[in-house]
Each structure stands twice: as structure tokens, then as C-alpha cells.
Short mmCIF file of N, CA and C and ligand atoms in Angstrom, two decimals:
data_model
loop_
_atom_site.label_atom_id
_atom_site.label_comp_id
_atom_site.label_asym_id
_atom_site.label_seq_id
_atom_site.Cartn_x
_atom_site.Cartn_y
_atom_site.Cartn_z
N MET M 1 6.38 49.01 10.44
CA MET M 1 5.73 47.80 10.29
C MET M 1 4.29 47.84 10.77
N ALA M 2 3.43 47.19 10.01
CA ALA M 2 1.93 47.40 10.24
C ALA M 2 1.51 46.41 11.38
N ASN M 3 0.55 46.91 12.05
CA ASN M 3 -0.17 46.15 13.07
C ASN M 3 -1.62 46.29 12.95
N GLY M 4 -2.35 45.47 13.75
CA GLY M 4 -3.76 45.61 13.65
C GLY M 4 -4.33 44.52 12.66
N CYS M 5 -5.61 44.43 12.70
CA CYS M 5 -6.22 43.22 11.85
C CYS M 5 -6.32 43.61 10.41
N CYS M 6 -6.26 44.96 10.00
CA CYS M 6 -6.87 45.16 8.65
C CYS M 6 -5.79 46.00 7.74
N SER M 7 -4.63 45.85 8.14
CA SER M 7 -3.56 46.62 7.41
C SER M 7 -3.39 46.04 6.01
N ASN M 8 -3.12 46.86 4.96
CA ASN M 8 -2.67 46.44 3.70
C ASN M 8 -1.45 47.00 3.29
N ASP M 9 -0.44 46.63 4.16
CA ASP M 9 0.97 47.24 3.99
C ASP M 9 1.78 46.20 3.05
N THR M 10 2.11 46.64 1.95
CA THR M 10 2.71 45.65 0.90
C THR M 10 4.06 45.36 1.27
N ASN M 11 4.61 46.25 2.39
CA ASN M 11 6.00 45.79 2.79
C ASN M 11 6.02 44.89 3.96
N GLU M 12 4.76 44.55 4.34
CA GLU M 12 4.77 43.81 5.58
C GLU M 12 5.15 42.37 5.36
N THR M 13 5.86 41.85 6.33
CA THR M 13 6.18 40.32 6.43
C THR M 13 5.27 39.59 7.40
N LEU M 14 4.55 38.79 7.02
CA LEU M 14 3.63 37.92 7.97
C LEU M 14 4.16 36.62 8.12
N ILE M 15 3.93 36.14 9.44
CA ILE M 15 4.52 34.89 9.92
C ILE M 15 3.37 33.93 10.27
N PHE M 16 3.34 32.87 9.63
CA PHE M 16 2.26 31.79 10.00
C PHE M 16 2.96 30.59 10.50
N THR M 17 2.36 30.01 11.64
CA THR M 17 2.95 28.75 12.17
C THR M 17 1.76 27.80 12.24
N CYS M 18 2.29 26.63 12.05
CA CYS M 18 1.12 25.39 12.16
C CYS M 18 0.62 25.32 13.45
N ALA M 19 1.45 25.72 14.61
CA ALA M 19 1.00 25.74 15.97
C ALA M 19 0.48 24.37 16.34
N GLY M 20 1.04 23.28 15.80
CA GLY M 20 0.55 21.88 16.08
C GLY M 20 0.64 21.46 17.67
N ALA M 21 -0.03 20.46 18.05
CA ALA M 21 0.05 19.98 19.25
C ALA M 21 1.41 19.33 19.70
N ALA M 22 2.09 18.83 18.77
CA ALA M 22 3.33 18.23 19.11
C ALA M 22 4.36 19.16 19.50
N HIS M 23 5.39 18.71 20.16
CA HIS M 23 6.54 19.64 20.46
C HIS M 23 6.88 20.50 19.40
N SER M 24 7.13 19.91 18.26
CA SER M 24 7.68 20.53 17.06
C SER M 24 6.85 21.70 16.52
N GLY M 25 5.39 21.34 16.71
CA GLY M 25 4.33 22.28 16.30
C GLY M 25 4.31 23.55 17.35
N GLN M 26 4.67 23.22 18.53
CA GLN M 26 4.77 24.44 19.51
C GLN M 26 6.16 25.17 19.24
N VAL M 27 7.14 24.43 18.86
CA VAL M 27 8.31 25.12 18.55
C VAL M 27 8.04 26.09 17.47
N SER M 28 7.28 25.66 16.36
CA SER M 28 7.00 26.67 15.22
C SER M 28 6.33 27.80 15.80
N ASN M 29 5.49 27.64 16.75
CA ASN M 29 4.67 28.91 17.19
C ASN M 29 5.54 29.75 18.01
N ARG M 30 6.30 29.06 18.80
CA ARG M 30 7.23 29.91 19.78
C ARG M 30 8.31 30.62 18.83
N ALA M 31 8.70 30.04 17.91
CA ALA M 31 9.66 30.74 16.98
C ALA M 31 8.87 31.94 16.21
N GLY M 32 7.59 31.77 15.87
CA GLY M 32 6.99 32.87 15.33
C GLY M 32 6.75 34.02 16.15
N ILE M 33 6.46 33.68 17.47
CA ILE M 33 6.32 34.61 18.32
C ILE M 33 7.64 35.50 18.69
N GLY M 34 8.71 34.70 18.63
CA GLY M 34 10.01 35.32 18.98
C GLY M 34 10.31 36.19 17.84
N LEU M 35 10.07 35.78 16.59
CA LEU M 35 10.45 36.64 15.55
C LEU M 35 9.67 37.95 15.40
N ALA M 36 8.24 37.80 15.84
CA ALA M 36 7.44 38.90 15.90
C ALA M 36 7.98 39.99 16.97
N GLN M 37 8.36 39.35 18.04
CA GLN M 37 8.94 40.23 19.10
C GLN M 37 9.97 40.92 18.74
N GLU M 38 10.90 40.44 17.91
CA GLU M 38 12.12 41.00 17.39
C GLU M 38 11.81 41.92 16.19
N GLY M 39 10.55 42.05 15.84
CA GLY M 39 10.06 42.94 14.72
C GLY M 39 10.46 42.49 13.39
N VAL M 40 10.64 41.17 13.24
CA VAL M 40 10.99 40.50 11.84
C VAL M 40 9.81 40.57 10.98
N GLY M 41 8.60 40.26 11.63
CA GLY M 41 7.23 40.41 10.91
C GLY M 41 6.17 40.33 11.98
N ASN M 42 4.92 40.23 11.48
CA ASN M 42 3.78 40.12 12.22
C ASN M 42 3.24 38.71 12.31
N LEU M 43 3.03 38.24 13.48
CA LEU M 43 2.42 36.78 13.55
C LEU M 43 1.11 36.95 13.08
N PHE M 44 0.62 36.01 12.19
CA PHE M 44 -0.67 35.96 11.56
C PHE M 44 -1.39 34.71 11.59
N CYS M 45 -2.62 34.54 11.52
CA CYS M 45 -3.52 33.38 11.76
C CYS M 45 -3.58 32.54 10.69
N VAL M 46 -2.98 31.38 10.57
CA VAL M 46 -3.26 30.58 9.46
C VAL M 46 -4.48 29.84 9.38
N ALA M 47 -5.12 29.73 10.65
CA ALA M 47 -6.55 29.11 10.69
C ALA M 47 -7.52 30.21 9.96
N ALA M 48 -7.17 31.34 9.98
CA ALA M 48 -8.13 32.39 9.25
C ALA M 48 -8.00 32.24 7.82
N MET M 49 -6.81 31.80 7.36
CA MET M 49 -6.56 31.44 5.80
C MET M 49 -7.53 30.21 5.53
N GLY M 50 -7.51 29.07 6.50
CA GLY M 50 -8.34 27.98 6.10
C GLY M 50 -9.82 28.27 6.28
N ALA M 51 -10.14 29.25 7.19
CA ALA M 51 -11.60 29.65 7.28
C ALA M 51 -11.87 30.83 6.37
N GLU M 52 -11.09 31.14 5.38
CA GLU M 52 -11.14 32.15 4.30
C GLU M 52 -11.92 33.47 4.83
N ILE M 53 -11.36 33.98 6.01
CA ILE M 53 -11.90 35.15 6.55
C ILE M 53 -11.43 36.38 5.64
N PRO M 54 -12.45 37.19 4.98
CA PRO M 54 -12.11 38.10 3.92
C PRO M 54 -11.04 39.06 4.29
N ASP M 55 -11.23 39.87 5.27
CA ASP M 55 -10.12 40.90 5.64
C ASP M 55 -8.71 40.28 5.89
N LYS M 56 -8.67 39.17 6.43
CA LYS M 56 -7.45 38.64 6.89
C LYS M 56 -6.81 38.09 5.66
N MET M 57 -7.68 37.51 4.66
CA MET M 57 -7.22 37.01 3.25
C MET M 57 -6.52 38.14 2.58
N ASP M 58 -7.26 39.34 2.58
CA ASP M 58 -6.70 40.43 1.82
C ASP M 58 -5.36 40.89 2.35
N ARG M 59 -5.35 40.82 3.76
CA ARG M 59 -3.99 41.36 4.29
C ARG M 59 -2.83 40.39 3.97
N ALA M 60 -3.15 39.04 4.07
CA ALA M 60 -2.17 38.20 3.58
C ALA M 60 -1.87 38.15 2.30
N ARG M 61 -2.77 38.37 1.31
CA ARG M 61 -2.38 38.43 -0.30
C ARG M 61 -1.61 39.71 -0.47
N ASN M 62 -1.89 40.90 0.29
CA ASN M 62 -1.18 42.12 -0.03
C ASN M 62 0.30 42.16 0.64
N ALA M 63 0.59 41.25 1.58
CA ALA M 63 1.77 41.41 2.32
C ALA M 63 3.00 41.22 1.31
N GLY M 64 4.15 41.73 1.61
CA GLY M 64 5.32 41.77 0.90
C GLY M 64 5.98 40.28 0.85
N LYS M 65 5.87 39.66 2.13
CA LYS M 65 6.56 38.22 2.19
C LYS M 65 5.77 37.49 3.25
N ARG M 66 5.49 36.40 3.03
CA ARG M 66 4.84 35.34 3.90
C ARG M 66 5.81 34.12 4.30
N VAL M 67 6.08 34.13 5.63
CA VAL M 67 6.86 33.19 6.15
C VAL M 67 5.91 32.14 6.71
N VAL M 68 6.14 30.70 6.42
CA VAL M 68 5.42 29.64 7.08
C VAL M 68 6.34 28.66 7.87
N ILE M 69 6.02 28.41 9.00
CA ILE M 69 6.74 27.41 9.90
C ILE M 69 5.85 26.22 10.23
N ASP M 70 6.42 25.07 9.65
CA ASP M 70 5.69 23.86 10.09
C ASP M 70 6.35 23.08 10.96
N GLY M 71 5.61 22.28 11.76
CA GLY M 71 6.24 21.37 12.78
C GLY M 71 6.57 20.05 12.28
N CYS M 72 6.15 19.57 11.12
CA CYS M 72 6.62 18.20 10.65
C CYS M 72 6.30 18.27 9.21
N GLU M 73 6.70 17.02 8.65
CA GLU M 73 6.62 16.83 7.16
C GLU M 73 5.19 16.93 6.54
N ASP M 74 4.16 16.97 7.54
CA ASP M 74 2.74 17.05 7.02
C ASP M 74 2.61 18.38 6.31
N HIS M 75 3.26 19.42 6.84
CA HIS M 75 3.40 20.87 6.26
C HIS M 75 1.82 21.38 6.15
N CYS M 76 1.11 21.28 7.42
CA CYS M 76 -0.20 21.48 7.31
C CYS M 76 -0.31 23.05 7.06
N ALA M 77 0.52 24.02 7.55
CA ALA M 77 0.34 25.45 7.37
C ALA M 77 0.52 25.71 5.80
N ARG M 78 1.63 25.12 5.42
CA ARG M 78 1.93 25.47 3.93
C ARG M 78 0.78 25.05 3.01
N LYS M 79 0.16 23.74 3.30
CA LYS M 79 -0.95 23.29 2.58
C LYS M 79 -2.12 24.22 2.57
N ILE M 80 -2.23 24.89 3.73
CA ILE M 80 -3.50 25.82 3.99
C ILE M 80 -3.16 26.89 3.07
N MET M 81 -1.93 27.49 2.90
CA MET M 81 -1.68 28.61 2.19
C MET M 81 -1.90 28.32 0.71
N GLU M 82 -1.40 27.06 0.31
CA GLU M 82 -1.55 26.57 -1.05
C GLU M 82 -3.01 26.57 -1.49
N LYS M 83 -3.92 25.94 -0.55
CA LYS M 83 -5.21 25.93 -0.79
C LYS M 83 -5.91 27.31 -0.99
N ALA M 84 -5.30 28.28 -0.24
CA ALA M 84 -5.84 29.69 -0.20
C ALA M 84 -5.23 30.43 -1.52
N SER M 85 -4.38 29.81 -2.19
CA SER M 85 -3.65 30.32 -3.30
C SER M 85 -2.73 31.54 -2.89
N LEU M 86 -2.15 31.35 -1.73
CA LEU M 86 -1.35 32.35 -1.10
C LEU M 86 0.17 32.03 -1.37
N PRO M 87 1.04 32.84 -2.05
CA PRO M 87 2.30 32.45 -2.24
C PRO M 87 3.15 32.39 -0.89
N VAL M 88 4.18 31.64 -0.81
CA VAL M 88 5.04 31.50 0.36
C VAL M 88 6.47 31.73 0.09
N GLU M 89 7.01 32.84 0.61
CA GLU M 89 8.48 33.19 0.05
C GLU M 89 9.38 32.40 0.87
N VAL M 90 9.17 32.05 2.36
CA VAL M 90 10.06 31.34 3.04
C VAL M 90 9.15 30.37 3.89
N HIS M 91 9.72 29.02 3.70
CA HIS M 91 9.07 27.91 4.43
C HIS M 91 10.02 27.08 5.25
N VAL M 92 9.79 26.75 6.40
CA VAL M 92 10.68 26.05 7.10
C VAL M 92 9.77 24.83 7.90
N ASP M 93 10.23 23.62 7.55
CA ASP M 93 9.74 22.42 8.44
C ASP M 93 10.94 22.13 9.51
N VAL M 94 10.36 22.52 10.67
CA VAL M 94 11.34 22.44 11.85
C VAL M 94 12.14 21.06 11.97
N THR M 95 11.45 19.98 11.61
CA THR M 95 12.24 18.66 11.75
C THR M 95 13.34 18.65 10.78
N ASN M 96 13.38 19.51 9.75
CA ASN M 96 14.63 19.35 8.88
C ASN M 96 15.87 20.11 9.53
N LEU M 97 15.49 20.69 10.68
CA LEU M 97 16.65 21.24 11.49
C LEU M 97 17.13 20.31 12.50
N GLY M 98 16.66 19.13 12.54
CA GLY M 98 16.98 18.09 13.44
C GLY M 98 16.04 18.06 14.65
N ILE M 99 14.98 18.90 14.64
CA ILE M 99 14.25 19.09 15.87
C ILE M 99 13.08 17.90 15.72
N GLU M 100 13.06 17.22 16.96
CA GLU M 100 12.09 15.98 16.93
C GLU M 100 10.70 16.36 17.13
N LYS M 101 9.70 15.52 16.57
CA LYS M 101 8.36 15.99 16.77
C LYS M 101 7.94 15.66 18.22
N LYS M 102 8.45 14.60 18.83
CA LYS M 102 8.04 14.34 20.16
C LYS M 102 9.33 13.82 20.91
N PRO M 103 10.17 14.74 21.26
CA PRO M 103 11.34 14.30 21.94
C PRO M 103 11.11 13.95 23.37
N GLU M 104 12.06 13.03 23.87
CA GLU M 104 11.98 12.81 25.39
C GLU M 104 12.09 13.89 26.17
N LYS M 105 13.05 14.87 26.03
CA LYS M 105 13.35 16.04 26.78
C LYS M 105 13.20 17.31 25.94
N PRO M 106 11.91 17.72 25.77
CA PRO M 106 11.76 18.79 25.03
C PRO M 106 12.31 20.18 25.48
N GLN M 107 12.88 20.89 24.49
CA GLN M 107 13.73 22.02 24.69
C GLN M 107 13.07 23.23 23.91
N LEU M 108 11.85 23.73 24.32
CA LEU M 108 11.04 24.57 23.48
C LEU M 108 11.85 25.87 23.26
N ILE M 109 12.43 26.50 24.09
CA ILE M 109 13.08 27.79 23.75
C ILE M 109 14.26 27.53 22.97
N ASN M 110 15.06 26.58 23.22
CA ASN M 110 16.33 26.37 22.49
C ASN M 110 15.98 26.05 21.07
N ASP M 111 14.91 25.15 20.91
CA ASP M 111 14.61 24.75 19.56
C ASP M 111 14.08 25.87 18.79
N ALA M 112 13.28 26.64 19.47
CA ALA M 112 12.64 27.98 18.81
C ALA M 112 13.80 28.80 18.32
N LYS M 113 14.78 28.98 19.11
CA LYS M 113 15.99 29.85 18.78
C LYS M 113 16.46 29.40 17.49
N ARG M 114 16.71 28.05 17.36
CA ARG M 114 17.24 27.56 16.19
C ARG M 114 16.51 27.82 14.95
N VAL M 115 15.25 27.71 15.16
CA VAL M 115 14.23 27.94 13.98
C VAL M 115 14.37 29.56 13.76
N MET M 116 14.35 30.24 14.67
CA MET M 116 14.40 31.80 14.43
C MET M 116 15.61 32.12 13.57
N GLU M 117 16.75 31.55 13.88
CA GLU M 117 18.03 31.85 13.15
C GLU M 117 18.05 31.37 11.82
N GLU M 118 17.33 30.24 11.56
CA GLU M 118 17.21 29.75 10.29
C GLU M 118 16.17 30.77 9.40
N ILE M 119 15.23 31.19 10.05
CA ILE M 119 14.24 32.10 9.21
C ILE M 119 14.94 33.30 8.90
N ARG M 120 15.69 33.93 9.97
CA ARG M 120 16.36 35.28 9.65
C ARG M 120 17.44 35.09 8.49
N THR M 121 18.17 33.86 8.47
CA THR M 121 19.01 33.61 7.34
C THR M 121 18.32 33.58 6.06
N LEU M 122 17.22 32.81 5.98
CA LEU M 122 16.48 32.74 4.81
C LEU M 122 15.80 33.98 4.22
N LEU M 123 15.32 34.65 5.29
CA LEU M 123 14.83 36.02 4.92
C LEU M 123 15.75 36.94 4.19
N SER M 124 16.99 36.97 4.90
CA SER M 124 18.13 37.99 4.47
C SER M 124 18.59 37.39 3.06
N ALA M 125 18.48 36.10 2.71
CA ALA M 125 18.80 35.73 1.37
C ALA M 125 17.66 36.05 0.40
N ALA M 126 16.42 35.95 0.97
CA ALA M 126 15.32 36.34 -0.04
C ALA M 126 15.11 37.77 -0.33
N SER M 127 15.92 38.67 0.40
CA SER M 127 15.57 40.17 0.26
C SER M 127 16.54 40.72 -0.77
S1 LIG X 1 2.54 20.37 10.32
FE1 LIG X 1 2.83 18.57 11.74
S2 LIG X 1 3.01 19.54 13.89
FE2 LIG X 1 2.13 21.10 12.48
S3 LIG X 1 -0.15 20.89 12.59
FE3 LIG X 1 0.43 19.47 10.93
S4 LIG X 1 0.70 17.58 11.86
FE4 LIG X 1 0.88 19.00 13.57
#
């Protein structure tokens, strides 16, 4: 698996998270961190796609798979990818897993584990 800012590994899986301020946005990012720690893929910067940073755009374009995790139905991360004309092979809106945007008692780690499980399942179905 490739690391570093400028790899062009076509087998690479890149993980983009909306990392929104709401609990569900933070769940998206925690899930992305957890998946990267497991070696499922490399966490990558969706903000760099919005800012059109050339070397990062190249790496995202050349990746084998792009996983996008959004924290709510606004789908900010997926829309950034669309605007950058980048395909998305796996997309998860964490609220579709029953995770509330602003719960009374946030369970960051447990919720992130549910998202990670969903992504693992979708990735194995997509391979
Ligand atoms: S998708 Fe929802 S949680 Fe994520 S950044 Fe957008 S508004 Fe915030």
C-alpha cells in the first residue's frame, strides 16, 4: 500500500471523509482513521480536492478505489468529488446506518465501528 503525498499507485484505495463538525461528521472521520489503521486504505484530504491541489488530484485520479464517507444527507464530500470529476466506488452516508447527526449521548467509537464494518462489506462486494 502506498504512502506519502505523491504516490500514483493504481491499486491504492483512498478514503475521503466529510469530517463535519456534527457528531456524524466526526464519526465519518473516525471511521476513516480506523480503516486506514487497519490497512484498508489511505486516508486522504477531501479539502484538497475542493482546492484542486494538483499532485493530490493526480493521486486521487490514479487510485484504484475511492471511498467516501459522509456524515449526513448533504453529502458534502461526495459532492466535492463530483465537482472534481472524480469517480466514487464506495459511498456511505452514516445517517443511513441509523447514526444520528446530533445524538443526546454521542458514541463516537461505537458508531465509527459500525461505519467501518459497512465499508469493509461494501469494499469486498466491489472487488
Ligand atoms: S455531509 Fe453533513 S456532516 Fe458532513 S460536512 Fe456536510 S453537512 Fe457536515
